N, CA and C atoms as an extended XYZ file, in Angstrom:
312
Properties=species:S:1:pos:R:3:atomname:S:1:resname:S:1:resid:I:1 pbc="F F F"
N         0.845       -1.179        0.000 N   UNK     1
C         0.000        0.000        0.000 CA  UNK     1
C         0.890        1.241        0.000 C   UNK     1
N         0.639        2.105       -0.634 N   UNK     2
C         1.300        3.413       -0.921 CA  UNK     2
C         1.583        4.016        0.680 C   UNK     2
N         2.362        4.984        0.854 N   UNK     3
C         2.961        5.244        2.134 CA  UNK     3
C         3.004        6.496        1.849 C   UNK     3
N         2.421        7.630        2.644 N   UNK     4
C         2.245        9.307        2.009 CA  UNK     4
C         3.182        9.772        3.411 C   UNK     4
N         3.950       11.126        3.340 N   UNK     5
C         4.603       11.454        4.131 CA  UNK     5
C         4.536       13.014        4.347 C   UNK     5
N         3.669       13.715        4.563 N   UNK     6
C         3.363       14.746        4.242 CA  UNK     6
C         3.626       16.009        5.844 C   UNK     6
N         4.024       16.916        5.219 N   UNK     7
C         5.061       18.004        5.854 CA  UNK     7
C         4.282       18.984        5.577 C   UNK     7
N         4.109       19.673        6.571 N   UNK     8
C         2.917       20.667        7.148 CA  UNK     8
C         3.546       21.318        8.137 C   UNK     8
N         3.435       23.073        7.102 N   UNK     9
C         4.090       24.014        7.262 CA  UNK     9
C         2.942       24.721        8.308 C   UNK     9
N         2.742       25.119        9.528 N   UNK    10
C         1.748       25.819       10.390 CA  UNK    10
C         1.880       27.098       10.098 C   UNK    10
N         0.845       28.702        9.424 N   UNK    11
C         1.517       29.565        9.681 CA  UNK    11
C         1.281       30.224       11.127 C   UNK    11
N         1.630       31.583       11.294 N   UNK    12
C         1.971       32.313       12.352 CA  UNK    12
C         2.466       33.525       12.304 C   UNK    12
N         2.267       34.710       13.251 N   UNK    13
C         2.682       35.794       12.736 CA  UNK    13
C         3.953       35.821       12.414 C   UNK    13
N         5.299       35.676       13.162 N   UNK    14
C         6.510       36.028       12.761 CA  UNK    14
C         7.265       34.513       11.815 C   UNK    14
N         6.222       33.864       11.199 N   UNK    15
C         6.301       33.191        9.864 CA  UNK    15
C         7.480       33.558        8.736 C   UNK    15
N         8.407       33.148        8.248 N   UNK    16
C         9.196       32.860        7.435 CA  UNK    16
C         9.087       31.694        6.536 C   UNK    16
N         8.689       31.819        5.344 N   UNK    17
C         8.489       30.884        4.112 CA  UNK    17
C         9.107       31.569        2.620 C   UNK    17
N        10.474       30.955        2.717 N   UNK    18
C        10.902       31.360        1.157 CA  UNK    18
C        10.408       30.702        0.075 C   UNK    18
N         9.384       30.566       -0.507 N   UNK    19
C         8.701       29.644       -1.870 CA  UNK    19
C         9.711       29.427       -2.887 C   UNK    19
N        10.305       30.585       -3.027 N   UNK    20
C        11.322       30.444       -4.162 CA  UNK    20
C        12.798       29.458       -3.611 C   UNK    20
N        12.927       29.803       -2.894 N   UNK    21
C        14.453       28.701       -2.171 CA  UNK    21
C        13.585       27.284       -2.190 C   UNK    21
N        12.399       27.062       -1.857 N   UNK    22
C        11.449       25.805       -1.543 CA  UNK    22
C        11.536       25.242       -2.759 C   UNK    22
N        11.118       25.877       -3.897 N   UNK    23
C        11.184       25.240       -5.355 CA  UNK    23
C        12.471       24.607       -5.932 C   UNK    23
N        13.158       26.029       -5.974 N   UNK    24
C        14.108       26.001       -6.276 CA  UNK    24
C        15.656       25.264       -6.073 C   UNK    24
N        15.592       25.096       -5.061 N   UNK    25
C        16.885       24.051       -4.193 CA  UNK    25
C        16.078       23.436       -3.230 C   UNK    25
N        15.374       23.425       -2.591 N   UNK    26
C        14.554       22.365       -1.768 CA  UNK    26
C        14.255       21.277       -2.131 C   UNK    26
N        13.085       21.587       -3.123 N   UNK    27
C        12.363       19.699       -4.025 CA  UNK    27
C        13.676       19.419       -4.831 C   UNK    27
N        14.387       20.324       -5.491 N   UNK    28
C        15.469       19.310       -6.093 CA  UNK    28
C        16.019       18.693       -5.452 C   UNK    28
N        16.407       18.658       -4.528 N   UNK    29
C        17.327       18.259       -3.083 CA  UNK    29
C        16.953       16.946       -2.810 C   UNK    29
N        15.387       17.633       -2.557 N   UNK    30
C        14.547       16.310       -2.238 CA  UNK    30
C        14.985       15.074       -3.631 C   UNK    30
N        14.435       15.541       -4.803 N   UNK    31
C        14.920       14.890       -6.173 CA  UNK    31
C        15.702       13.944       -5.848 C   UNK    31
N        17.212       15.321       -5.984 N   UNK    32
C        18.408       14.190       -5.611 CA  UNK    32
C        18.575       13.190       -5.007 C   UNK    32
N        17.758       13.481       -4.068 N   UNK    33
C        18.175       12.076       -2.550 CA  UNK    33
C        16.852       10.807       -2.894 C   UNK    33
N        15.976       11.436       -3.096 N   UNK    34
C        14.668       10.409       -3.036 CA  UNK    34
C        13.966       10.109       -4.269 C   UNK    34
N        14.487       10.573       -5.453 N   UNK    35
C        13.819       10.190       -6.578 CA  UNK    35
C        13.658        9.064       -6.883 C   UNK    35
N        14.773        8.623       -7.025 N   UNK    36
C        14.551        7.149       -6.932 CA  UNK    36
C        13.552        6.256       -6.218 C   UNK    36
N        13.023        6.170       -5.211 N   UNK    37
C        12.295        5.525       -4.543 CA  UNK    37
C        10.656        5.921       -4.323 C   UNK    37
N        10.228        7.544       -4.472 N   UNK    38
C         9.236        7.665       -4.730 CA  UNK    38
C         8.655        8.030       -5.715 C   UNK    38
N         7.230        8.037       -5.458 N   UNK    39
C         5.847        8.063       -6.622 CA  UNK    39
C         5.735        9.674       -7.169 C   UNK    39
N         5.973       10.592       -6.077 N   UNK    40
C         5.607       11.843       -6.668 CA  UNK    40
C         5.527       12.660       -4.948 C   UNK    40
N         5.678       13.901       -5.584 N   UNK    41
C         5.308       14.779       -4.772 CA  UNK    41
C         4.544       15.826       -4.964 C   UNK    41
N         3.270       16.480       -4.499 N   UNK    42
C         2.525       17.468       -4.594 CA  UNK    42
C         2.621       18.313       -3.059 C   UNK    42
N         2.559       19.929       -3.638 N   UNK    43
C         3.083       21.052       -2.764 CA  UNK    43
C         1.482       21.670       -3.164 C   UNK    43
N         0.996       22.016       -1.848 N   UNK    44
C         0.003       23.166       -2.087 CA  UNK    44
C         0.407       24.373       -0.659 C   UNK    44
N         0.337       25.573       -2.124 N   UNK    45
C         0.621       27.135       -0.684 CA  UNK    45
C        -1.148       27.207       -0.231 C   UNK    45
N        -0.591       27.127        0.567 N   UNK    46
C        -2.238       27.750        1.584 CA  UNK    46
C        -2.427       29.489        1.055 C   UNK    46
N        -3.832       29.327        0.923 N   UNK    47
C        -4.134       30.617        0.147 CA  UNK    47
C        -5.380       31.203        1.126 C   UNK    47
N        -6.095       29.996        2.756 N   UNK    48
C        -7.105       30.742        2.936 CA  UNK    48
C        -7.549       29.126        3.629 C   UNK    48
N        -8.094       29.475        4.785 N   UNK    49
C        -8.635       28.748        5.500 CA  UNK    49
C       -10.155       28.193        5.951 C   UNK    49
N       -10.980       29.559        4.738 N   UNK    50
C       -12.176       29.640        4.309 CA  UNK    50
C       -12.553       31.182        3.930 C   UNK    50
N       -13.663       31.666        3.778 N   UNK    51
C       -14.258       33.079        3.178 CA  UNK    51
C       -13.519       34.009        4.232 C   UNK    51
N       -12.737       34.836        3.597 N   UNK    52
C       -11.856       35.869        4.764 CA  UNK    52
C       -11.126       35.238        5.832 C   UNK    52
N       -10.851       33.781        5.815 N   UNK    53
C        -9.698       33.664        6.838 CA  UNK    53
C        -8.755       33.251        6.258 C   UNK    53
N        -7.834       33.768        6.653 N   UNK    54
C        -5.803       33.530        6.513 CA  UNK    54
C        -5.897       31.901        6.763 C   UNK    54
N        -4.727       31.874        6.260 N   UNK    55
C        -4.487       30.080        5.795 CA  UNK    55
C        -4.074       29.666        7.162 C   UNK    55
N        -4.201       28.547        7.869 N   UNK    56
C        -3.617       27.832        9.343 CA  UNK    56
C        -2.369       27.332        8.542 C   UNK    56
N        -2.098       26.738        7.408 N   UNK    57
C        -0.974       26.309        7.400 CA  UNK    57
C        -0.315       27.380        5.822 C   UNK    57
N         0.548       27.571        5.770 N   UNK    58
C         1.696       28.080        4.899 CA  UNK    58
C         1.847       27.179        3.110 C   UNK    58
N         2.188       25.816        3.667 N   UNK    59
C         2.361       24.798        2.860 CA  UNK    59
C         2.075       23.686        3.403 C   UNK    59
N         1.423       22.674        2.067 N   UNK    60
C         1.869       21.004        2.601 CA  UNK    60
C         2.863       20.082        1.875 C   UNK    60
N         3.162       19.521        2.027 N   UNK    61
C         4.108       19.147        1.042 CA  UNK    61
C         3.523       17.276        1.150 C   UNK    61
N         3.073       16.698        0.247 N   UNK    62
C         3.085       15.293        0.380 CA  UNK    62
C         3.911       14.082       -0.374 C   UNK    62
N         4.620       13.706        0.226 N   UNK    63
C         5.314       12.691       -0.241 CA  UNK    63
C         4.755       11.683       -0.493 C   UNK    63
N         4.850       10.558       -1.982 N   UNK    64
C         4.398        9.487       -1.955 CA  UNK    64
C         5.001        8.053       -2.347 C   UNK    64
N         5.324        7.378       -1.071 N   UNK    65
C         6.374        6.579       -1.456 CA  UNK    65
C         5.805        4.986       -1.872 C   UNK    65
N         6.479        4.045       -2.345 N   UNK    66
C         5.432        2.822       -2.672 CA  UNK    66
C         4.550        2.116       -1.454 C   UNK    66
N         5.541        2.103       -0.290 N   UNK    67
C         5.158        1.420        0.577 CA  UNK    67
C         6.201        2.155        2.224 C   UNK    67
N         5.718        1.625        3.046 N   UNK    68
C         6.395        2.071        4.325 CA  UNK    68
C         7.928        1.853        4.317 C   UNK    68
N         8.764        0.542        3.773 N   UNK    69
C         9.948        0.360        3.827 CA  UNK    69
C        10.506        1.491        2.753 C   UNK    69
N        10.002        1.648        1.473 N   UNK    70
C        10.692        2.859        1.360 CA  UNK    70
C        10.669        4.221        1.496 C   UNK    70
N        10.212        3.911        2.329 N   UNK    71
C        10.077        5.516        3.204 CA  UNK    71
C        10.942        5.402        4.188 C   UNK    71
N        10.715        4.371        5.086 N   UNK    72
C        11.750        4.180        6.465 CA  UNK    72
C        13.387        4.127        5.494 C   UNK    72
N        13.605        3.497        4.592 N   UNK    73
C        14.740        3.473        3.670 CA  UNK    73
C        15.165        4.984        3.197 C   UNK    73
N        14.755        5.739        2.975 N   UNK    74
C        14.942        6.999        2.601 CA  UNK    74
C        15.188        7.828        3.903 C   UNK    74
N        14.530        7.565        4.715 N   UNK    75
C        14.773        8.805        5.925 CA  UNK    75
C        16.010        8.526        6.881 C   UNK    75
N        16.319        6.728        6.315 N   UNK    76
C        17.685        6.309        7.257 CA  UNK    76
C        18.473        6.577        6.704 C   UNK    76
N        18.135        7.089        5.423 N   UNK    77
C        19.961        6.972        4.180 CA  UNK    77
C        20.116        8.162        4.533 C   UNK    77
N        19.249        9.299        3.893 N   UNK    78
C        19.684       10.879        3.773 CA  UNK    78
C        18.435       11.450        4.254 C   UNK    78
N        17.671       11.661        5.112 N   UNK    79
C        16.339       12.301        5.448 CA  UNK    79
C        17.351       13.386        6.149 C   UNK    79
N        18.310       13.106        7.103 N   UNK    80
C        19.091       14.227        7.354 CA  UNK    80
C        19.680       15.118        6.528 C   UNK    80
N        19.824       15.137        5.563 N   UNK    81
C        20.486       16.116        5.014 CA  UNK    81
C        19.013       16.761        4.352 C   UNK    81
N        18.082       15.984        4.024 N   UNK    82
C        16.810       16.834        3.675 CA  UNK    82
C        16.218       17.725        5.024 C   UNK    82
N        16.309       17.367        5.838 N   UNK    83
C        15.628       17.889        7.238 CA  UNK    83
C        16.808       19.480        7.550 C   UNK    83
N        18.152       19.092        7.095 N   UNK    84
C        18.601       19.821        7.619 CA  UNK    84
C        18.591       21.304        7.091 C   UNK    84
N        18.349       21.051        6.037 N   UNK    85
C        17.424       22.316        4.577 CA  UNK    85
C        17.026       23.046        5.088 C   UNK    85
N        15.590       22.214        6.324 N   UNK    86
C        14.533       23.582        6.259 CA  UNK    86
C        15.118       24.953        6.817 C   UNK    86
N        15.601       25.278        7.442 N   UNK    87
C        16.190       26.265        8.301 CA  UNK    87
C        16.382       27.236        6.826 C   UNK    87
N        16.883       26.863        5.992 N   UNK    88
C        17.512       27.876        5.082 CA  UNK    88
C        16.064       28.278        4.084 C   UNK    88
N        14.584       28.010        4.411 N   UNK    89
C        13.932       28.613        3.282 CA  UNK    89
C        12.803       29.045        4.998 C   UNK    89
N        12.838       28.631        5.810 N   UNK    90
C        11.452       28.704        6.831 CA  UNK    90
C        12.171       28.658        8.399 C   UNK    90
N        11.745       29.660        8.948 N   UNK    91
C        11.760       29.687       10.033 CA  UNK    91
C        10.766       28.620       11.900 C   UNK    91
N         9.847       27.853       10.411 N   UNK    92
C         9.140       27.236       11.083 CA  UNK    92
C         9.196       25.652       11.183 C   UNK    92
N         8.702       24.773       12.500 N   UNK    93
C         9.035       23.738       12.720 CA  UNK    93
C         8.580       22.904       11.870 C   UNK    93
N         8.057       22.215       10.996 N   UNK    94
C         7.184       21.389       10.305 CA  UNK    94
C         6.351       20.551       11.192 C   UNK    94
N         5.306       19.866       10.954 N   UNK    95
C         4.593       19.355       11.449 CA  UNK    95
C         4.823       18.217       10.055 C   UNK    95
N         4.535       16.632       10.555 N   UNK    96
C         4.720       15.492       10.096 CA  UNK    96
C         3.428       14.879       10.135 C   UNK    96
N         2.875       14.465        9.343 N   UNK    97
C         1.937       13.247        9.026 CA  UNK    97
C         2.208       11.731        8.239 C   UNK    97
N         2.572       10.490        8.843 N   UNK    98
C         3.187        9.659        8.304 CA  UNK    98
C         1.761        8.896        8.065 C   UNK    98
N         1.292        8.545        7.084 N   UNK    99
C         0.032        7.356        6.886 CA  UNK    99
C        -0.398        6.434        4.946 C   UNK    99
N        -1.110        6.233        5.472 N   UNK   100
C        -1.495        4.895        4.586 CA  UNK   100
C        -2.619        5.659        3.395 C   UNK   100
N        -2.106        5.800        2.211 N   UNK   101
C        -2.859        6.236        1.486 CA  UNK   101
C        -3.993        5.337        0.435 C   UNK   101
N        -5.369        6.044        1.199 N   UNK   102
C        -6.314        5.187        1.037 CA  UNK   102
C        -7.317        5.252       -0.227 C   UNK   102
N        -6.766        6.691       -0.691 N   UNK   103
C        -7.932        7.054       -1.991 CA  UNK   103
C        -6.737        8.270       -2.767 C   UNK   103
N        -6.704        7.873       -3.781 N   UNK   104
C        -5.981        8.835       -4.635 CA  UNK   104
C        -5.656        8.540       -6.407 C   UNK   104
Protein backbone atom coordinates (compact mmCIF):
# COMPACT_ATOMS: atom_id res chain seq x y z
CA UNK A 1 0.00 0.00 0.00
CA UNK A 2 1.30 3.41 -0.92
CA UNK A 3 2.96 5.24 2.13
CA UNK A 4 2.25 9.31 2.01
CA UNK A 5 4.60 11.45 4.13
CA UNK A 6 3.36 14.75 4.24
CA UNK A 7 5.06 18.00 5.85
CA UNK A 8 2.92 20.67 7.15
CA UNK A 9 4.09 24.01 7.26
CA UNK A 10 1.75 25.82 10.39
CA UNK A 11 1.52 29.57 9.68
CA UNK A 12 1.97 32.31 12.35
CA UNK A 13 2.68 35.79 12.74
CA UNK A 14 6.51 36.03 12.76
CA UNK A 15 6.30 33.19 9.86
CA UNK A 16 9.20 32.86 7.43
CA UNK A 17 8.49 30.88 4.11
CA UNK A 18 10.90 31.36 1.16
CA UNK A 19 8.70 29.64 -1.87
CA UNK A 20 11.32 30.44 -4.16
CA UNK A 21 14.45 28.70 -2.17
CA UNK A 22 11.45 25.81 -1.54
CA UNK A 23 11.18 25.24 -5.36
CA UNK A 24 14.11 26.00 -6.28
CA UNK A 25 16.88 24.05 -4.19
CA UNK A 26 14.55 22.37 -1.77
CA UNK A 27 12.36 19.70 -4.02
CA UNK A 28 15.47 19.31 -6.09
CA UNK A 29 17.33 18.26 -3.08
CA UNK A 30 14.55 16.31 -2.24
CA UNK A 31 14.92 14.89 -6.17
CA UNK A 32 18.41 14.19 -5.61
CA UNK A 33 18.18 12.08 -2.55
CA UNK A 34 14.67 10.41 -3.04
CA UNK A 35 13.82 10.19 -6.58
CA UNK A 36 14.55 7.15 -6.93
CA UNK A 37 12.29 5.52 -4.54
CA UNK A 38 9.24 7.66 -4.73
CA UNK A 39 5.85 8.06 -6.62
CA UNK A 40 5.61 11.84 -6.67
CA UNK A 41 5.31 14.78 -4.77
CA UNK A 42 2.52 17.47 -4.59
CA UNK A 43 3.08 21.05 -2.76
CA UNK A 44 0.00 23.17 -2.09
CA UNK A 45 0.62 27.13 -0.68
CA UNK A 46 -2.24 27.75 1.58
CA UNK A 47 -4.13 30.62 0.15
CA UNK A 48 -7.10 30.74 2.94
CA UNK A 49 -8.63 28.75 5.50
CA UNK A 50 -12.18 29.64 4.31
CA UNK A 51 -14.26 33.08 3.18
CA UNK A 52 -11.86 35.87 4.76
CA UNK A 53 -9.70 33.66 6.84
CA UNK A 54 -5.80 33.53 6.51
CA UNK A 55 -4.49 30.08 5.80
CA UNK A 56 -3.62 27.83 9.34
CA UNK A 57 -0.97 26.31 7.40
CA UNK A 58 1.70 28.08 4.90
CA UNK A 59 2.36 24.80 2.86
CA UNK A 60 1.87 21.00 2.60
CA UNK A 61 4.11 19.15 1.04
CA UNK A 62 3.08 15.29 0.38
CA UNK A 63 5.31 12.69 -0.24
CA UNK A 64 4.40 9.49 -1.95
CA UNK A 65 6.37 6.58 -1.46
CA UNK A 66 5.43 2.82 -2.67
CA UNK A 67 5.16 1.42 0.58
CA UNK A 68 6.39 2.07 4.33
CA UNK A 69 9.95 0.36 3.83
CA UNK A 70 10.69 2.86 1.36
CA UNK A 71 10.08 5.52 3.20
CA UNK A 72 11.75 4.18 6.46
CA UNK A 73 14.74 3.47 3.67
CA UNK A 74 14.94 7.00 2.60
CA UNK A 75 14.77 8.81 5.92
CA UNK A 76 17.69 6.31 7.26
CA UNK A 77 19.96 6.97 4.18
CA UNK A 78 19.68 10.88 3.77
CA UNK A 79 16.34 12.30 5.45
CA UNK A 80 19.09 14.23 7.35
CA UNK A 81 20.49 16.12 5.01
CA UNK A 82 16.81 16.83 3.68
CA UNK A 83 15.63 17.89 7.24
CA UNK A 84 18.60 19.82 7.62
CA UNK A 85 17.42 22.32 4.58
CA UNK A 86 14.53 23.58 6.26
CA UNK A 87 16.19 26.26 8.30
CA UNK A 88 17.51 27.88 5.08
CA UNK A 89 13.93 28.61 3.28
CA UNK A 90 11.45 28.70 6.83
CA UNK A 91 11.76 29.69 10.03
CA UNK A 92 9.14 27.24 11.08
CA UNK A 93 9.03 23.74 12.72
CA UNK A 94 7.18 21.39 10.30
CA UNK A 95 4.59 19.35 11.45
CA UNK A 96 4.72 15.49 10.10
CA UNK A 97 1.94 13.25 9.03
CA UNK A 98 3.19 9.66 8.30
CA UNK A 99 0.03 7.36 6.89
CA UNK A 100 -1.49 4.90 4.59
CA UNK A 101 -2.86 6.24 1.49
CA UNK A 102 -6.31 5.19 1.04
CA UNK A 103 -7.93 7.05 -1.99
CA UNK A 104 -5.98 8.84 -4.63
Amino acid sequence: MPTTLQVIYPAREDAIFDYDYYLETHLPLLQEHWGEVIEGVEVTKGLASGPDVPPAYLAIATITFPDMEALDKAMSETGGVIVDDVPNFTNIRPQILIGDLIHG
